N, CA, C and O of each residue as an XYZ file, in Angstrom:
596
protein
N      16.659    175.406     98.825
C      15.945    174.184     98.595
C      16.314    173.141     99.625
O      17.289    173.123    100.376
N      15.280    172.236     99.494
C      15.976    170.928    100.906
C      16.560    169.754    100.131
O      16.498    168.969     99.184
N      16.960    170.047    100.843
C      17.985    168.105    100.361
C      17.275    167.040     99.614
O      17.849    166.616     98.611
N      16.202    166.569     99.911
C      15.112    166.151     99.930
C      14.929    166.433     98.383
O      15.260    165.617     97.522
N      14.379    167.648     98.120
C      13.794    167.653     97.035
C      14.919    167.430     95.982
O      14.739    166.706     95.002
N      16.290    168.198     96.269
C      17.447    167.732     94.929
C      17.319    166.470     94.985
O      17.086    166.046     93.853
N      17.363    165.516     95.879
C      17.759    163.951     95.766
C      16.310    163.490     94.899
O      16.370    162.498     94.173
N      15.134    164.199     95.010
C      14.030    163.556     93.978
C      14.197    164.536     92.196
O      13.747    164.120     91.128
N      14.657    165.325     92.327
C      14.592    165.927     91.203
C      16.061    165.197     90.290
O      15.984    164.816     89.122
N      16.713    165.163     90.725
C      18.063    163.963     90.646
C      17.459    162.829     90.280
O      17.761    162.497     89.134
N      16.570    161.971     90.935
C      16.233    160.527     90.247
C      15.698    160.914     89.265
O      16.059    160.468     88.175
N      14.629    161.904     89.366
C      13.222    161.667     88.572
C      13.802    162.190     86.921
O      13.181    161.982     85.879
N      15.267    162.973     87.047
C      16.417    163.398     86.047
C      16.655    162.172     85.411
O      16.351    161.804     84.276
N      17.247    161.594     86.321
C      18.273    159.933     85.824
C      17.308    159.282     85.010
O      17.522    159.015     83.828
N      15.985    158.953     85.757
C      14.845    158.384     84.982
C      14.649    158.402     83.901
O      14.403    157.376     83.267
N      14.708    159.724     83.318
C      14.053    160.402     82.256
C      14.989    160.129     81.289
O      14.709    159.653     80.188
N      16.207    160.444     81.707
C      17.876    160.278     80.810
C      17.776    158.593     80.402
O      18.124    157.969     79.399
N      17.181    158.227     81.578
C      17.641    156.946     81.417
C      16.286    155.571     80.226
O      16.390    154.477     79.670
N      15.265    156.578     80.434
C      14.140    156.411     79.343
C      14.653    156.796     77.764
O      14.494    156.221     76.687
N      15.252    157.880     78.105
C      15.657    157.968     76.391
C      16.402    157.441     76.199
O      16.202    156.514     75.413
N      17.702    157.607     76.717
C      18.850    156.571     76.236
C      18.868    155.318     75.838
O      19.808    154.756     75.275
N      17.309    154.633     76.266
C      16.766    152.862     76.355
C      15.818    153.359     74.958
O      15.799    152.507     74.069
N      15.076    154.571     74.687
C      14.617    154.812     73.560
C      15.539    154.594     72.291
O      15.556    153.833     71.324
N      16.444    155.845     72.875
C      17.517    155.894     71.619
C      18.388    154.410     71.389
O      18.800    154.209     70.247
N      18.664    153.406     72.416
C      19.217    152.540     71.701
C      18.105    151.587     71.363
O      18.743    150.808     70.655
N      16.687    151.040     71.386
C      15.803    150.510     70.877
C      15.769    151.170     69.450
O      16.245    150.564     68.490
N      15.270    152.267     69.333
C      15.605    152.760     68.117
C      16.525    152.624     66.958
O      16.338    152.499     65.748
N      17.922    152.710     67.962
C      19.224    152.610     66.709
C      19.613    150.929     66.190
O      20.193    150.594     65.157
N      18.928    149.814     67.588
C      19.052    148.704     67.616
C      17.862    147.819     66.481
O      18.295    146.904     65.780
N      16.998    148.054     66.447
C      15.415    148.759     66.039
C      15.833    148.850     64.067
O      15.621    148.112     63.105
N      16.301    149.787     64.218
C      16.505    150.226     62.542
C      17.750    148.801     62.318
O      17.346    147.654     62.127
N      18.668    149.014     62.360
C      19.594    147.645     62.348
C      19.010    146.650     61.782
O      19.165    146.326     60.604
N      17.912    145.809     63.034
C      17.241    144.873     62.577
C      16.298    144.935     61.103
O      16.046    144.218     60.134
N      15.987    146.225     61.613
C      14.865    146.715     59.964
C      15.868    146.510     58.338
O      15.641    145.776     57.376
N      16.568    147.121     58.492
C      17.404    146.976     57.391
C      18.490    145.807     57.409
O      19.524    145.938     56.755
N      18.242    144.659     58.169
C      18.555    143.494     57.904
C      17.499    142.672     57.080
O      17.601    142.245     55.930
N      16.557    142.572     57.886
C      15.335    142.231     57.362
C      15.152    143.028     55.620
O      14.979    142.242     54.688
N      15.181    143.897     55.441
C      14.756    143.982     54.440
C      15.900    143.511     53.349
O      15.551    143.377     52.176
N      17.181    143.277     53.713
C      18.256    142.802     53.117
C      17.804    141.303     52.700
O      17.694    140.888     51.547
N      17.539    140.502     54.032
C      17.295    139.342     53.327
C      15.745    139.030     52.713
O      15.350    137.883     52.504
N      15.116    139.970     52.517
C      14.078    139.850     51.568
C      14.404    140.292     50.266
O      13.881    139.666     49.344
N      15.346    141.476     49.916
C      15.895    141.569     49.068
C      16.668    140.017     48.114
O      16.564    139.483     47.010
N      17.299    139.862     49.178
C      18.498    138.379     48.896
C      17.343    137.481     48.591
O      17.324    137.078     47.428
N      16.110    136.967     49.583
C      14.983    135.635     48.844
C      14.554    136.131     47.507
O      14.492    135.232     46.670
N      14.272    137.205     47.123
C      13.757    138.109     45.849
C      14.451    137.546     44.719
O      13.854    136.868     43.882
N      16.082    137.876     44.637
C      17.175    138.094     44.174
C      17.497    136.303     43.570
O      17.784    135.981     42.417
N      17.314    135.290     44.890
C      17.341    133.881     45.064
C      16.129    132.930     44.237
O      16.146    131.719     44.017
N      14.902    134.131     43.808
C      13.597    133.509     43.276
C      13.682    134.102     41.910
O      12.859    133.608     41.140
N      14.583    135.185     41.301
C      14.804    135.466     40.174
C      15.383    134.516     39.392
O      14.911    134.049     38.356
N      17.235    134.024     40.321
C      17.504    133.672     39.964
C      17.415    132.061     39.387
O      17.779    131.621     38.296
N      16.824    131.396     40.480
C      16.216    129.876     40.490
C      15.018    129.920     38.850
O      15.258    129.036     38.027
N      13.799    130.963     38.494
C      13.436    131.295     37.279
C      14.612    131.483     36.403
O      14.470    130.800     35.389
N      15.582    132.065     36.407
C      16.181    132.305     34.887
C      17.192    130.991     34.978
O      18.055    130.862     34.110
N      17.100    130.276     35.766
C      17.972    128.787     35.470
C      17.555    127.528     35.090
O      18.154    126.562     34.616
N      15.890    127.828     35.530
C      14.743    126.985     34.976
C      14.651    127.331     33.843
O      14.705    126.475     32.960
N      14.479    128.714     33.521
C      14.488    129.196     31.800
C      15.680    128.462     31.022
O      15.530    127.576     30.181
N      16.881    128.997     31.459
C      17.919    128.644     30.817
C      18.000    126.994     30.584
O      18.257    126.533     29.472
N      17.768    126.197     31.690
C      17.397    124.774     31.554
C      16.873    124.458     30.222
O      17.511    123.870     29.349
N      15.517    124.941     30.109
C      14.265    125.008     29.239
C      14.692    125.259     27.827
O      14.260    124.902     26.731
N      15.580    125.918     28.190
C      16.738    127.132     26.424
C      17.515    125.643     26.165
O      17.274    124.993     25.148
N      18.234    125.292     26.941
C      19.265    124.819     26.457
C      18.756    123.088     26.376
O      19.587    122.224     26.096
N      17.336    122.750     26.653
C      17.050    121.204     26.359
C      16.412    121.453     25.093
O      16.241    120.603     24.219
N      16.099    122.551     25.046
C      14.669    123.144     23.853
C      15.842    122.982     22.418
O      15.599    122.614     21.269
N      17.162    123.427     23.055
C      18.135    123.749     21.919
C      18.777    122.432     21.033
O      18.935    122.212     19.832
N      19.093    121.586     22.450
C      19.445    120.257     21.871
C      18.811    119.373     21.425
O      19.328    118.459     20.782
N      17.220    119.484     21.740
C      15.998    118.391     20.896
C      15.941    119.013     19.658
O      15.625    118.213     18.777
N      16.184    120.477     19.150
C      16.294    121.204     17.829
C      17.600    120.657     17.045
O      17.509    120.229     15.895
N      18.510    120.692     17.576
C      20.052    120.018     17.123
C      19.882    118.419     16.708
O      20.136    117.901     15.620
N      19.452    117.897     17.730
C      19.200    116.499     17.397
C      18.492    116.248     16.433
O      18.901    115.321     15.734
N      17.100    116.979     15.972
C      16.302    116.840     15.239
C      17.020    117.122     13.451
O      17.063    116.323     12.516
N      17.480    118.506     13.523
C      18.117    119.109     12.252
C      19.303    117.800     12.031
O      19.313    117.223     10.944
N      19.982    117.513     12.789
C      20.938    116.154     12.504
C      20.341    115.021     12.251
O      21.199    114.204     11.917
N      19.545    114.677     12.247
C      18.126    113.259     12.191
C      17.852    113.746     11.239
O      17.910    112.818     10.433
N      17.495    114.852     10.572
C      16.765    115.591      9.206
C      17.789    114.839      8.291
O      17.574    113.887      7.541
N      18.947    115.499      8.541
C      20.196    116.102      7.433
C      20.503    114.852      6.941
O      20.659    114.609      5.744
N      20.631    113.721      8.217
C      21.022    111.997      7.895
C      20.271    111.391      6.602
O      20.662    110.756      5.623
N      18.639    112.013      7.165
C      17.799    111.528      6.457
C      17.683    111.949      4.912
O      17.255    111.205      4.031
N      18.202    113.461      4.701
C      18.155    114.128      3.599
C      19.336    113.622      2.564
O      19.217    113.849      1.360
N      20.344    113.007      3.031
C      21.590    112.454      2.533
C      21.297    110.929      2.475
O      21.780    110.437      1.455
N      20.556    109.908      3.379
C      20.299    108.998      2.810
C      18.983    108.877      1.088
O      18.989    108.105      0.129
N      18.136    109.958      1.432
C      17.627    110.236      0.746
C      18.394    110.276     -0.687
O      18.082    109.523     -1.609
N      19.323    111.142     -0.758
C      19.912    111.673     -2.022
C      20.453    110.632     -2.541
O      20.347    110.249     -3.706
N      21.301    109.949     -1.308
C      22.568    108.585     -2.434
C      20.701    107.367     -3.007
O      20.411    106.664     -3.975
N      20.200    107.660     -2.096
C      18.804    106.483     -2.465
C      18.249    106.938     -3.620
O      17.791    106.042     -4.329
N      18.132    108.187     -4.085
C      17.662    108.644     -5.403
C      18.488    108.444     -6.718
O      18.226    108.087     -7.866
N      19.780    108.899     -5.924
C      20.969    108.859     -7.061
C      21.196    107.273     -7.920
O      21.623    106.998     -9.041
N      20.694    106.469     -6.812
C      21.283    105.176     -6.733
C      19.758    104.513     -7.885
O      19.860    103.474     -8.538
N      18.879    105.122     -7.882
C      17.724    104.610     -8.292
C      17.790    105.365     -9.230
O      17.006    104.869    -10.040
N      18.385    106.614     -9.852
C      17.933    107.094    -11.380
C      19.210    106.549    -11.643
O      19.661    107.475    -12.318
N      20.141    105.688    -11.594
C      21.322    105.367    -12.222
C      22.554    106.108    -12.239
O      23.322    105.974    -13.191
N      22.896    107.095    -11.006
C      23.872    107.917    -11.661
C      24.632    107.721    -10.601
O      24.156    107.246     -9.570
N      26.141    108.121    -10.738
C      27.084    107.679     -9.882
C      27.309    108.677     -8.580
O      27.691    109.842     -8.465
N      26.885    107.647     -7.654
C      26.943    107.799     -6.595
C      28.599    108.577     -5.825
O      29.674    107.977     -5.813
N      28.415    109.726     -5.366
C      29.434    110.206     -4.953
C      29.212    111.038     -3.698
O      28.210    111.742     -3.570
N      30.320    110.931     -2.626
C      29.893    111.064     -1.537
C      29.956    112.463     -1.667
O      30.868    112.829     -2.407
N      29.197    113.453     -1.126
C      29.655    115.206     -1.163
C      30.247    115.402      0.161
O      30.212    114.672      1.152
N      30.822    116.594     -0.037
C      31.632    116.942      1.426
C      30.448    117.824      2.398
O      29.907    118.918      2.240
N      30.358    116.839      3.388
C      29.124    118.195      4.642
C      28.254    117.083      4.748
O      27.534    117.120      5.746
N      28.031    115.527      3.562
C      26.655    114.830      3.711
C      27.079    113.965      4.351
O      26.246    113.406      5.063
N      28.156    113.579      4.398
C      28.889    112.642      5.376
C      29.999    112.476      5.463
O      30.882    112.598      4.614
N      30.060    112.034      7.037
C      31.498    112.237      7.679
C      32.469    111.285      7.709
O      32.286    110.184      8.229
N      33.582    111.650      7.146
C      34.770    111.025      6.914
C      35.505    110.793      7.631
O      35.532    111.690      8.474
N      36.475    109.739      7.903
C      36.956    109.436      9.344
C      38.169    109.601      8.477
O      38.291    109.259      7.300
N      39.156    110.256      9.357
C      40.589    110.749      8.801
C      41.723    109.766      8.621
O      41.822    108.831      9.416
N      42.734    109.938      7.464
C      43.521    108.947      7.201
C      44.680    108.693      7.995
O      45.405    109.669      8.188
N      45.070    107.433      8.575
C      46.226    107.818      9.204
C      47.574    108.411      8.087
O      47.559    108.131      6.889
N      48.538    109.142      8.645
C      49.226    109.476      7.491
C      50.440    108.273      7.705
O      50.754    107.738      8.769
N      51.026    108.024      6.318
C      52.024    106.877      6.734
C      53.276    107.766      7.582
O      53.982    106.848      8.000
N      53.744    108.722      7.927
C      54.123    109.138      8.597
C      54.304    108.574     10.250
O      55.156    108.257     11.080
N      53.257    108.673     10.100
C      52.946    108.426     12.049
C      53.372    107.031     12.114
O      53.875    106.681     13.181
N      53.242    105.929     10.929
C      53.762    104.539     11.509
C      54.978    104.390     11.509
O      55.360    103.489     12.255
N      55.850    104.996     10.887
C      57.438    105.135     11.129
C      58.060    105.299     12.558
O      57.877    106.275     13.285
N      58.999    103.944     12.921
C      59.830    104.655     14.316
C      60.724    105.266     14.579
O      61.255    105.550     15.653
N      61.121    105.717     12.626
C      62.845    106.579     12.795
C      62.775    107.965     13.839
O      61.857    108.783     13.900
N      63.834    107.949     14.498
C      63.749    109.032     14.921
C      64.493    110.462     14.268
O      65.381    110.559     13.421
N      63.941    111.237     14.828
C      63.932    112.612     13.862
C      65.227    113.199     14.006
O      65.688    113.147     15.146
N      66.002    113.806     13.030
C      66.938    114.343     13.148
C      67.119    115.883     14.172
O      66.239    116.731     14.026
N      68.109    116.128     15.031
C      68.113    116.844     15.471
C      68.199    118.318     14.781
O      68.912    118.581     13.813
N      67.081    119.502     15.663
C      67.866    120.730     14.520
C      68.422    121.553     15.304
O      68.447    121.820     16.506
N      69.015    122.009     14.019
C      70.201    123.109     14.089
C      70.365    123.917     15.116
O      71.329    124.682     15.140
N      69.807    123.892     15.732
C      70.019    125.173     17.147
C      70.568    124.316     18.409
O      70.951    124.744     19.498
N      70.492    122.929     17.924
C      70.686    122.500     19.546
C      71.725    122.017     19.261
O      72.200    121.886     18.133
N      72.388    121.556     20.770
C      74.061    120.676     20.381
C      73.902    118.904     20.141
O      73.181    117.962     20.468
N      74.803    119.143     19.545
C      74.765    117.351     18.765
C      75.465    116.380     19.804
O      76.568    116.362     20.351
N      74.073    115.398     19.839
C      74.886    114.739     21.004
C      74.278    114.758     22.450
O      73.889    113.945     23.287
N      74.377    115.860     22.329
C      74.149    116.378     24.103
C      72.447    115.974     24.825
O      72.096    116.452     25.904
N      71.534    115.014     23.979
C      70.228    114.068     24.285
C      69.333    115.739     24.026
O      68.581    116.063     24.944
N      69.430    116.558     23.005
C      68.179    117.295     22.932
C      68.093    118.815     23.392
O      67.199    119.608     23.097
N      69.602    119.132     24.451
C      69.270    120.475     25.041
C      70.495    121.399     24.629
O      71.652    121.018     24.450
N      70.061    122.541     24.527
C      70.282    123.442     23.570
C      71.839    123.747     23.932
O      72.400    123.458     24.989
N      72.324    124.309     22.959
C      74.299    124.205     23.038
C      74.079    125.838     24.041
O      73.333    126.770     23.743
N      74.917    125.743     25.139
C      74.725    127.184     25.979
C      75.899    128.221     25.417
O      76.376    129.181     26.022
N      76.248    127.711     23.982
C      77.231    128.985     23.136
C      76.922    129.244     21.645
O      77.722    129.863     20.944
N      75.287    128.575     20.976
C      74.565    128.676     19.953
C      74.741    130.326     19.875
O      74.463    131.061     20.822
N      75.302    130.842     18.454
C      74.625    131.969     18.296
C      75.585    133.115     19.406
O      75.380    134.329     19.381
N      76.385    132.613     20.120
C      77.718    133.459     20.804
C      78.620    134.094     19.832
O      78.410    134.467     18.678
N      79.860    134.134     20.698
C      81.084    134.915     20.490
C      81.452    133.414     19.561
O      81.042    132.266     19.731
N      82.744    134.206     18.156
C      83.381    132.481     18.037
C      84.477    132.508     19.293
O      84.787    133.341     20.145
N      84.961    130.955     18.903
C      85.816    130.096     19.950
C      86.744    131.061     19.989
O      86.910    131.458     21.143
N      87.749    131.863     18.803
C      88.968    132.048     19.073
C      88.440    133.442     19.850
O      89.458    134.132     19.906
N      87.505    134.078     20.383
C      87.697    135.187     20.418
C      86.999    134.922     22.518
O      86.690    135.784     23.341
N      87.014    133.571     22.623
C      86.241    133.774     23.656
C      87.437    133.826     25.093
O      88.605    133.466     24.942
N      86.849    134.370     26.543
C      87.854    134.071     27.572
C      87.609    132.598     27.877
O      86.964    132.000     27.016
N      88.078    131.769     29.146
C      88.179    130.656     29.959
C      87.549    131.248     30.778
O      87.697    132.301     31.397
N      86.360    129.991     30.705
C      85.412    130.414     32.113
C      85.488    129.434     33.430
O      85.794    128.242     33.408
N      85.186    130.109     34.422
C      85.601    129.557     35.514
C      84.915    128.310     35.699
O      83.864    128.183     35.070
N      85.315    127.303     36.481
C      84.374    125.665     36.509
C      83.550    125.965     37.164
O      83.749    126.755     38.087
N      82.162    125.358     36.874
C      81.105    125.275     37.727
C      80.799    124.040     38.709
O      80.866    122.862     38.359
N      80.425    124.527     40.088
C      80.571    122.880     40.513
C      79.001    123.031     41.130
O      78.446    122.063     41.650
């Protein structure tokens, strides 16, 4: 063969190698993009579900509290009702437990400033913290421990 022709059969080689290889990475570069793309259409999908079930849930939970408010506006009304009946056929008026709410007693307890006696587990004296030989060895049986500094 002549020189000539290897040096064209050689490019017209490279060419060809060099067409697919620009195929094959368009291709592999190509799909990449494809299945990005369809990722974030997935994700806007996913983003339009969720924006609906928070509008729903919105909708649930105002729908729930104009129902609450209402049954409590009822119940007021059903208990003013009752002492207003009671009060008009003559009979003694008594508050029931559930028709209205009672505001809690202070106990005479809480107005006292004595302070509380210490208990038994802790050391006497010592402002509150616990004796570090409660519940030990007794005294006569113990060693001398070294000073702590």
């Amino acid at each position: 063969m002549d020189e000539s022709n290897i040096n064209w059969i050689l490019a017209i080689a490279c060419l060809l190698a060099g067409i697919g290889l620009g195929a094959l990475g368009y291709h592999l570069l190509n799909a990449g993009a494809h299945g990005m793309q369809r990722l974030r259409q997935r994700l806007a999908e996913r983003d339009r579900e969720l924006a609906a079930l928070r509008d729903g849930l919105d909708e649930h939970f105002d729908e729930v509290s104009r129902l609450a408010a209402t049954l409590r506006h009822d119940s007021e009304a059903l208990a003013a009702r009752l002492a207003e009946d009671a009060g008009s056929l003559g009979g003694r008026t008594r508050n029931r437990p559930g028709l209205a709410v009672e505001t809690p007693a202070i106990p005479a307890d809480a107005t006292n400033d004595e302070t509380l006696p210490t208990p038994r587990d802790y050391a006497d004296g010592s402002g509150g913290t616990l004796s570090e030989d409660f519940g030990l060895k007794d005294d006569a049986h113990r060693e001398p421990e070294a000073p702590r500094y």
